[in-house]
């Protein structure tokens, strides 16, 4: 297929698909909870949230395109062993160990459970059985993923969200109150940290292969053209996320007088929907959550299947997707709370390293791809992120916490930043002194 067959319509459809893949249930829950706590400081708080919740994922898509459309391609710049282990850890963490089963668990708890007199093991089993069967069917033919999600599911999702959010914007349930907690003193940085924990930058590293593959199927082969179109796709997906986050954060900020303070963003959404749109609102909310969870599930299963097929060539795509779907189905029946407790420490360890890789890939040409800089920067970030993960898991908490708070910016959740910079500088100095660079320039 020739490159000139690729049109703006293709970019728009892939951008809408990317938006739908990003917009999982967690993304709908975080903003209203932020809005409640931030209160009158909701705008600086959501601005910080947008930087890490939207900006980083968009940059990740560009980084994947620039590297050749592959997470392994980025990871190999640190070393061959790291290039094998880190992508595997990422795919497992946001795939069958957490990301995929969470879509089924959250879809059940918010999209189905409100309609049941009493939930139980059987109802969760039946819902997740249907949910993951449908996810597997949609994932079997990834070449049709764009048309199925970009053309059909995404418009439905946008319409449902628009009805809910615009109703609240024009008829807010109350006024924003004073900010609470750290939002009172540091609304921007607190929002920045909340966006950091959405883990969407990692998801972008996984979804990026879907975007690049779909572009190549439509005729794009040139690396520069792929990067340019990936930027446009990221802008489309990012614009959709910004609209959703701003709307839901605003609604959350006006909901305290109606609902009181709630720790769970799902409860806030449910209460707002019932107040603004009555019984119809609850149906709309359930529809939004179910579609959001389904699209995310399809994207992650497809990405994992393509990763396994490429890494272990003897395993066919259908078998890889079937295996990950069945495993995710079993994990989803553990329940959402258990899933989070099981997987969060691993995610905390991975995320800072992913951010460092994204930034280094974007600026790779400036330092001519020197391996020593990659190694030093990643090692510095990993030193703190591993300690943070151990502290989250309750393993050697005193030692782990002491390591974290040895460095600046620990209070706002980015203690890894300074060690990463120091590591990168040390790698540059080492290469300069000993002239051992393995630059790709």
Coordinates of C-alpha atoms in Angstrom, one line a residue:
X1 CA 0.0 0.0 0.0
X2 CA 1.4 3.4 -0.9
X3 CA 2.0 6.1 1.6
X4 CA -0.3 8.6 -0.1
X5 CA -3.3 6.4 0.7
X6 CA -3.0 7.5 4.3
X7 CA -5.5 10.4 4.9
X8 CA -6.5 12.7 7.7
X9 CA -9.6 10.5 8.1
X10 CA -7.3 7.7 9.1
X11 CA -5.6 9.9 11.7
X12 CA -8.9 10.9 13.1
X13 CA -10.2 7.4 13.4
X14 CA -7.0 6.2 15.0
X15 CA -7.0 9.2 17.3
X16 CA -10.5 8.4 18.5
X17 CA -9.5 4.8 19.0
X18 CA -6.6 5.9 21.1
X19 CA -8.9 8.1 23.2
X20 CA -11.2 5.2 23.8
X21 CA -8.3 2.9 24.8
X22 CA -7.0 5.5 27.3
X23 CA -10.4 6.2 28.8
X24 CA -10.8 3.4 31.2
X25 CA -12.9 3.3 34.3
X26 CA -10.0 4.7 36.5
X27 CA -9.8 7.7 34.3
X28 CA -13.5 8.5 34.9
X29 CA -13.1 8.0 38.7
X30 CA -10.0 10.1 39.5
X31 CA -11.2 13.5 38.3
X32 CA -14.4 13.9 40.3
X33 CA -12.5 12.7 43.5
X34 CA -9.9 15.4 42.7
X35 CA -12.6 18.0 42.2
X36 CA -14.1 17.2 45.6
X37 CA -10.8 17.6 47.5
X38 CA -9.5 20.5 45.5
X39 CA -12.7 22.5 45.8
X40 CA -12.2 26.2 44.8
X41 CA -8.6 25.3 43.8
X42 CA -9.9 22.8 41.2
X43 CA -8.4 24.6 38.2
X44 CA -4.7 24.6 39.3
X45 CA -5.2 21.1 40.6
X46 CA -6.6 19.8 37.3
X47 CA -3.9 21.6 35.4
X48 CA -1.3 19.6 37.2
X49 CA -3.3 16.5 36.6
X50 CA -3.5 17.2 32.9
X51 CA 0.3 17.4 32.6
X52 CA 0.9 13.9 33.9
X53 CA -2.5 12.4 32.9
X54 CA -2.5 13.7 29.3
X55 CA 0.8 15.2 28.5
X56 CA 3.0 12.2 29.4
X57 CA 0.8 9.7 27.5
X58 CA 0.9 11.8 24.4
X59 CA 4.7 12.1 24.6
X60 CA 4.9 8.3 25.1
X61 CA 3.0 7.7 21.8
X62 CA 5.5 10.0 20.0
X63 CA 8.4 8.2 21.7
X64 CA 7.2 4.8 20.5
X65 CA 6.8 6.1 17.0
X66 CA 10.2 7.7 17.0
X67 CA 11.8 4.5 18.2
X68 CA 10.3 2.5 15.5
X69 CA 7.0 1.6 17.1
X70 CA 8.1 -0.8 19.7
X71 CA 8.5 -0.8 23.5
X72 CA 11.4 -3.3 23.2
X73 CA 13.1 -1.0 20.8
X74 CA 13.1 1.7 23.5
X75 CA 14.2 -0.6 26.3
X76 CA 17.1 -2.1 24.3
X77 CA 18.8 1.2 24.5
X78 CA 19.6 0.5 28.1
X79 CA 20.8 -3.1 27.4
X80 CA 19.8 -6.4 25.9
X81 CA 18.7 -8.0 29.2
X82 CA 16.8 -4.8 30.2
X83 CA 15.3 -4.8 26.8
X84 CA 13.8 -8.2 27.5
X85 CA 12.8 -7.9 31.1
X86 CA 11.4 -4.4 31.3
X87 CA 8.8 -4.8 28.4
X88 CA 7.8 -8.1 30.0
X89 CA 7.3 -6.5 33.3
X90 CA 5.2 -3.6 31.8
X91 CA 3.0 -6.0 29.7
X92 CA 2.4 -8.2 32.7
X93 CA 1.7 -5.3 35.1
X94 CA -0.9 -3.5 33.0
X95 CA -2.0 -6.6 31.3
X96 CA -3.0 -9.9 32.9
X97 CA -1.8 -9.1 36.4
X98 CA -3.7 -5.9 36.8
X99 CA -4.8 -3.7 33.9
X100 CA -7.0 -6.2 32.0
X101 CA -8.7 -7.9 35.0
X102 CA -9.3 -4.5 36.5
X103 CA -11.5 -3.6 33.5
X104 CA -13.8 -6.5 34.2
X105 CA -13.9 -5.9 38.0
X106 CA -14.6 -2.2 37.7
X107 CA -17.1 -2.7 34.9
X108 CA -19.0 -5.1 37.2
X109 CA -18.8 -2.9 40.4
X110 CA -20.0 0.3 38.7
X111 CA -21.8 -0.9 35.6
X112 CA -23.8 -3.8 37.0
X113 CA -23.7 -4.0 40.8
X114 CA -25.9 -0.9 41.4
X115 CA -28.8 -2.8 39.8
X116 CA -28.5 -5.9 41.9
X117 CA -30.1 -6.3 45.3
X118 CA -27.0 -8.0 46.5
X119 CA -23.8 -8.8 44.6
X120 CA -22.0 -12.1 44.9
X121 CA -19.5 -14.5 43.5
X122 CA -21.9 -15.9 40.9
X123 CA -23.0 -12.5 39.4
X124 CA -19.3 -11.4 39.2
X125 CA -18.5 -14.7 37.5
X126 CA -21.3 -14.4 34.9
X127 CA -20.5 -10.8 34.1
X128 CA -16.8 -11.3 33.7
X129 CA -17.4 -14.4 31.6
X130 CA -19.5 -12.4 29.1
X131 CA -17.2 -9.3 29.3
X132 CA -14.0 -11.2 28.5
X133 CA -15.7 -13.4 25.9
X134 CA -16.7 -10.2 24.1
X135 CA -13.2 -8.7 24.6
X136 CA -11.6 -11.8 23.1
X137 CA -13.9 -11.7 20.1
X138 CA -13.1 -8.1 19.4
X139 CA -9.4 -8.7 19.8
X140 CA -9.2 -11.7 17.4
X141 CA -8.9 -9.4 14.3
X142 CA -6.8 -6.4 15.3
X143 CA -7.0 -5.0 11.8
X144 CA -10.7 -4.3 12.5
X145 CA -10.0 -2.8 15.9
X146 CA -9.9 0.7 14.4
X147 CA -13.2 0.5 12.7
X148 CA -15.0 -1.2 15.6
X149 CA -13.7 1.1 18.3
X150 CA -12.9 4.3 16.4
X151 CA -16.1 4.4 14.3
X152 CA -18.7 2.7 16.6
X153 CA -17.8 2.6 20.3
X154 CA -16.0 5.9 20.7
X155 CA -18.9 8.1 19.4
X156 CA -21.3 6.3 21.8
X157 CA -18.9 7.0 24.6
X158 CA -18.5 10.7 23.7
X159 CA -22.3 11.2 23.5
X160 CA -23.0 9.6 26.8
X161 CA -20.3 11.6 28.6
X162 CA -21.4 14.8 26.9
X163 CA -25.0 14.4 28.2
X164 CA -23.8 13.7 31.7
X165 CA -21.2 16.5 31.9
X166 CA -23.1 19.3 30.2
X167 CA -26.1 18.7 32.4
X168 CA -23.9 19.2 35.4
X169 CA -22.1 22.2 34.0
X170 CA -25.3 24.1 33.2
X171 CA -27.1 22.9 36.4
X172 CA -24.4 22.3 39.0
X173 CA -25.6 20.6 42.2
X174 CA -23.9 23.1 44.5
X175 CA -20.9 25.4 44.9
X176 CA -17.2 24.5 45.3
X177 CA -16.0 24.5 48.9
X178 CA -12.5 25.2 50.3
X179 CA -9.8 22.8 49.4
X180 CA -8.8 20.0 51.8
X181 CA -5.5 18.3 52.6
X182 CA -2.5 19.1 50.5
X183 CA -4.7 20.8 47.9
X184 CA -5.0 23.7 50.3
X185 CA -1.2 24.5 50.0
X186 CA -0.1 22.7 46.9
X187 CA -3.0 22.2 44.5
X188 CA -1.0 22.1 41.3
X189 CA 1.6 19.6 42.6
X190 CA -1.0 17.5 44.3
X191 CA -2.9 17.3 41.0
X192 CA 0.3 16.6 39.2
X193 CA 0.9 13.6 41.5
X194 CA -2.6 12.3 41.1
X195 CA -2.2 12.3 37.3
X196 CA 1.1 10.5 37.7
X197 CA -0.7 7.6 39.4
X198 CA -3.1 7.1 36.5
X199 CA -0.3 5.0 34.9
X200 CA -1.4 6.1 31.4
X201 CA 2.1 6.8 30.3
X202 CA 2.8 3.1 30.7
X203 CA -0.4 2.3 28.9
X204 CA 0.7 4.5 26.0
X205 CA 3.9 2.5 25.7
X206 CA 1.8 -0.6 25.3
X207 CA -1.0 1.0 23.1
X208 CA 1.7 2.6 20.9
X209 CA 2.4 -0.6 19.0
X210 CA -1.3 -0.7 18.0
X211 CA -1.2 2.9 16.7
X212 CA 2.0 2.3 14.7
X213 CA 0.8 -1.0 13.3
X214 CA -2.5 0.5 12.1
X215 CA -0.6 3.4 10.5
X216 CA 1.7 1.0 8.7
X217 CA -1.2 -1.0 7.5
X218 CA -2.6 2.2 5.9
X219 CA 0.7 2.9 4.0
X220 CA 2.9 4.9 6.3
X221 CA 6.4 3.5 6.5
X222 CA 8.7 6.5 6.8
X223 CA 9.9 7.0 10.4
X224 CA 9.6 10.8 10.3
X225 CA 6.1 10.6 8.8
X226 CA 5.1 8.0 11.5
X227 CA 6.3 10.4 14.2
X228 CA 4.4 13.3 12.8
X229 CA 1.2 11.4 12.5
X230 CA 1.6 9.9 15.9
X231 CA 1.8 13.5 17.3
X232 CA -1.5 14.3 15.6
X233 CA -3.1 11.1 16.9
X234 CA -1.9 12.0 20.4
X235 CA -3.4 15.5 20.1
X236 CA -6.8 14.1 19.1
X237 CA -6.8 11.5 22.0
X238 CA -5.4 14.2 24.4
X239 CA -8.1 16.7 23.5
X240 CA -10.8 14.1 24.3
X241 CA -9.2 13.3 27.6
X242 CA -8.9 17.0 28.5
X243 CA -12.6 17.5 27.9
X244 CA -13.5 14.6 30.1
X245 CA -11.1 15.5 32.9
X246 CA -12.1 19.1 33.1
X247 CA -15.8 18.3 33.0
X248 CA -15.7 15.6 35.7
X249 CA -13.3 17.6 37.9
X250 CA -15.7 20.5 37.8
X251 CA -18.7 18.3 38.6
X252 CA -16.8 16.8 41.5
X253 CA -15.9 20.2 42.9
X254 CA -19.6 21.1 43.1
X255 CA -20.8 17.8 44.6
X256 CA -19.8 18.1 48.2
X257 CA -23.0 19.9 49.4
X258 CA -25.0 17.2 47.7
X259 CA -23.0 14.0 48.5
X260 CA -20.6 15.0 51.2
X261 CA -16.9 14.0 50.9
X262 CA -16.4 10.6 49.3
X263 CA -13.2 8.6 49.0
X264 CA -14.5 6.7 46.0
X265 CA -14.9 8.6 42.7
X266 CA -17.4 6.0 41.5
X267 CA -19.8 6.9 44.3
X268 CA -19.5 10.6 43.3
X269 CA -20.3 9.8 39.7
X270 CA -23.3 7.6 40.7
X271 CA -24.7 10.3 43.0
X272 CA -24.2 13.0 40.4
X273 CA -25.9 11.0 37.7
X274 CA -28.9 10.2 39.8
X275 CA -29.3 13.8 40.9
X276 CA -28.8 15.4 37.5
X277 CA -30.6 12.8 35.3
X278 CA -32.5 10.6 37.6
X279 CA -32.8 6.9 36.8
X280 CA -31.6 7.7 33.3
X281 CA -28.4 9.1 34.7
X282 CA -27.5 5.8 36.4
X283 CA -28.1 3.9 33.1
X284 CA -25.9 6.4 31.3
X285 CA -23.2 6.1 33.8
X286 CA -23.3 2.3 33.6
X287 CA -23.1 2.5 29.8
X288 CA -20.1 4.8 30.0
X289 CA -18.2 2.6 32.4
X290 CA -19.0 -0.6 30.6
X291 CA -17.9 0.8 27.2
X292 CA -14.8 2.4 28.7
X293 CA -13.8 -0.8 30.4
X294 CA -14.5 -2.9 27.3
X295 CA -12.4 -0.7 24.9
X296 CA -9.5 -0.7 27.3
X297 CA -9.7 -4.4 27.7
X298 CA -9.7 -5.0 24.0
X299 CA -6.7 -2.7 23.5
X300 CA -4.6 -4.3 26.2
X301 CA -5.5 -7.9 25.1
X302 CA -4.6 -7.0 21.5
X303 CA -1.3 -5.3 22.5
X304 CA -0.3 -8.2 24.7
X305 CA -1.1 -10.7 21.9
X306 CA 1.0 -8.8 19.4
X307 CA 3.8 -8.5 21.9
X308 CA 3.8 -12.3 22.6
X309 CA 3.6 -13.1 18.9
X310 CA 6.6 -10.9 18.1
X311 CA 8.7 -12.0 21.1
X312 CA 7.9 -15.7 21.0
X313 CA 7.3 -16.3 17.3
X314 CA 6.2 -19.9 17.8
X315 CA 3.1 -18.8 19.8
X316 CA 0.2 -17.8 17.4
X317 CA -1.7 -14.6 18.0
X318 CA -5.0 -16.3 18.7
X319 CA -3.4 -18.5 21.3
X320 CA -1.7 -15.7 23.1
X321 CA -4.8 -13.6 23.3
X322 CA -6.8 -16.6 24.4
X323 CA -4.4 -17.3 27.2
X324 CA -4.2 -13.7 28.5
X325 CA -8.0 -13.4 28.3
X326 CA -8.6 -16.6 30.4
X327 CA -5.9 -15.6 32.9
X328 CA -7.4 -12.1 33.2
X329 CA -10.9 -13.6 33.7
X330 CA -9.6 -15.7 36.6
X331 CA -7.8 -12.7 38.1
X332 CA -10.9 -10.4 37.8
X333 CA -12.8 -12.8 40.0
X334 CA -10.4 -12.1 42.9
X335 CA -12.1 -8.7 43.3
X336 CA -10.9 -5.2 42.7
X337 CA -9.4 -4.6 46.2
X338 CA -7.3 -7.7 46.1
X339 CA -6.1 -6.8 42.5
X340 CA -4.9 -3.4 43.6
X341 CA -3.1 -4.7 46.6
X342 CA -1.4 -7.4 44.5
X343 CA -0.3 -5.2 41.6
X344 CA 0.2 -1.6 42.9
X345 CA 3.8 -2.1 44.2
X346 CA 4.9 -3.4 40.8
X347 CA 3.4 -0.5 39.1
X348 CA 5.0 2.0 41.4
X349 CA 8.4 0.4 40.6
X350 CA 7.9 0.6 36.9
X351 CA 6.3 4.0 36.3
X352 CA 9.3 6.3 37.0
X353 CA 11.6 4.2 34.8
X354 CA 9.0 4.4 32.0
X355 CA 8.9 8.2 32.3
X356 CA 12.7 8.4 32.1
X357 CA 12.7 6.2 29.0
X358 CA 10.1 8.3 27.3
X359 CA 12.0 11.6 27.9
X360 CA 15.4 10.1 26.9
X361 CA 13.9 8.7 23.6
X362 CA 12.4 12.1 22.7
X363 CA 15.8 13.8 23.2
X364 CA 17.9 10.9 21.9
X365 CA 19.4 12.8 19.1
X366 CA 20.8 15.5 21.4
X367 CA 23.1 13.1 23.2
X368 CA 23.5 10.8 20.1
X369 CA 21.9 7.8 21.8
X370 CA 24.7 7.2 24.2
X371 CA 24.0 4.0 26.1
X372 CA 25.8 5.2 29.3
X373 CA 23.3 8.0 29.7
X374 CA 20.4 5.6 29.3
X375 CA 21.9 3.2 31.9
X376 CA 22.8 6.0 34.4
X377 CA 19.4 7.7 34.2
X378 CA 17.4 4.5 34.4
X379 CA 19.5 3.2 37.3
X380 CA 19.0 6.4 39.3
X381 CA 15.3 6.3 38.8
X382 CA 15.1 2.6 39.6
X383 CA 17.0 3.1 42.8
X384 CA 14.1 5.2 44.3
X385 CA 11.2 3.6 42.5
X386 CA 12.1 0.1 43.7
X387 CA 12.4 1.4 47.3
X388 CA 9.0 3.1 46.8
X389 CA 7.4 -0.1 45.5
X390 CA 8.8 -2.1 48.5
X391 CA 7.4 0.6 50.9
X392 CA 4.0 0.3 49.2
X393 CA 4.1 -3.4 49.6
X394 CA 5.1 -3.1 53.3
X395 CA 8.5 -4.8 52.7
X396 CA 11.3 -3.2 54.8
X397 CA 9.1 -0.1 55.1
X398 CA 11.5 1.8 57.4
X399 CA 14.6 1.2 55.2
X400 CA 12.6 1.9 52.0
X401 CA 11.1 5.1 53.2
X402 CA 14.5 6.3 54.5
X403 CA 15.9 5.8 51.0
X404 CA 13.1 7.7 49.4
X405 CA 13.3 10.7 51.7
X406 CA 17.1 11.0 51.2
X407 CA 16.3 12.9 48.0
X408 CA 14.4 16.1 47.3
X409 CA 10.8 16.2 46.0
X410 CA 9.8 13.1 47.9
X411 CA 6.8 15.0 49.3
X412 CA 5.3 15.4 45.8
X413 CA 6.1 11.8 44.7
X414 CA 9.0 12.4 42.3
X415 CA 12.0 11.7 44.6
X416 CA 13.3 9.6 41.6
X417 CA 13.9 12.7 39.5
X418 CA 17.2 14.0 41.0
X419 CA 18.9 10.6 41.2
X420 CA 17.9 10.0 37.5
X421 CA 19.5 13.3 36.5
X422 CA 22.6 12.5 38.5
X423 CA 22.8 9.1 36.9
X424 CA 22.5 10.5 33.4
X425 CA 25.2 13.0 34.1
X426 CA 27.4 10.3 35.6
X427 CA 26.9 8.2 32.5
X428 CA 27.9 11.1 30.3
X429 CA 31.1 11.8 32.3
X430 CA 32.0 8.1 32.3
X431 CA 31.6 7.9 28.6
X432 CA 33.6 11.1 28.1
X433 CA 36.5 10.0 30.3
X434 CA 36.8 6.4 29.2
X435 CA 35.5 6.8 25.6
X436 CA 33.4 3.7 25.8
X437 CA 30.2 4.9 24.2
X438 CA 28.1 2.6 22.2
X439 CA 26.2 5.4 20.5
X440 CA 23.9 4.6 17.6
X441 CA 24.6 7.9 15.9

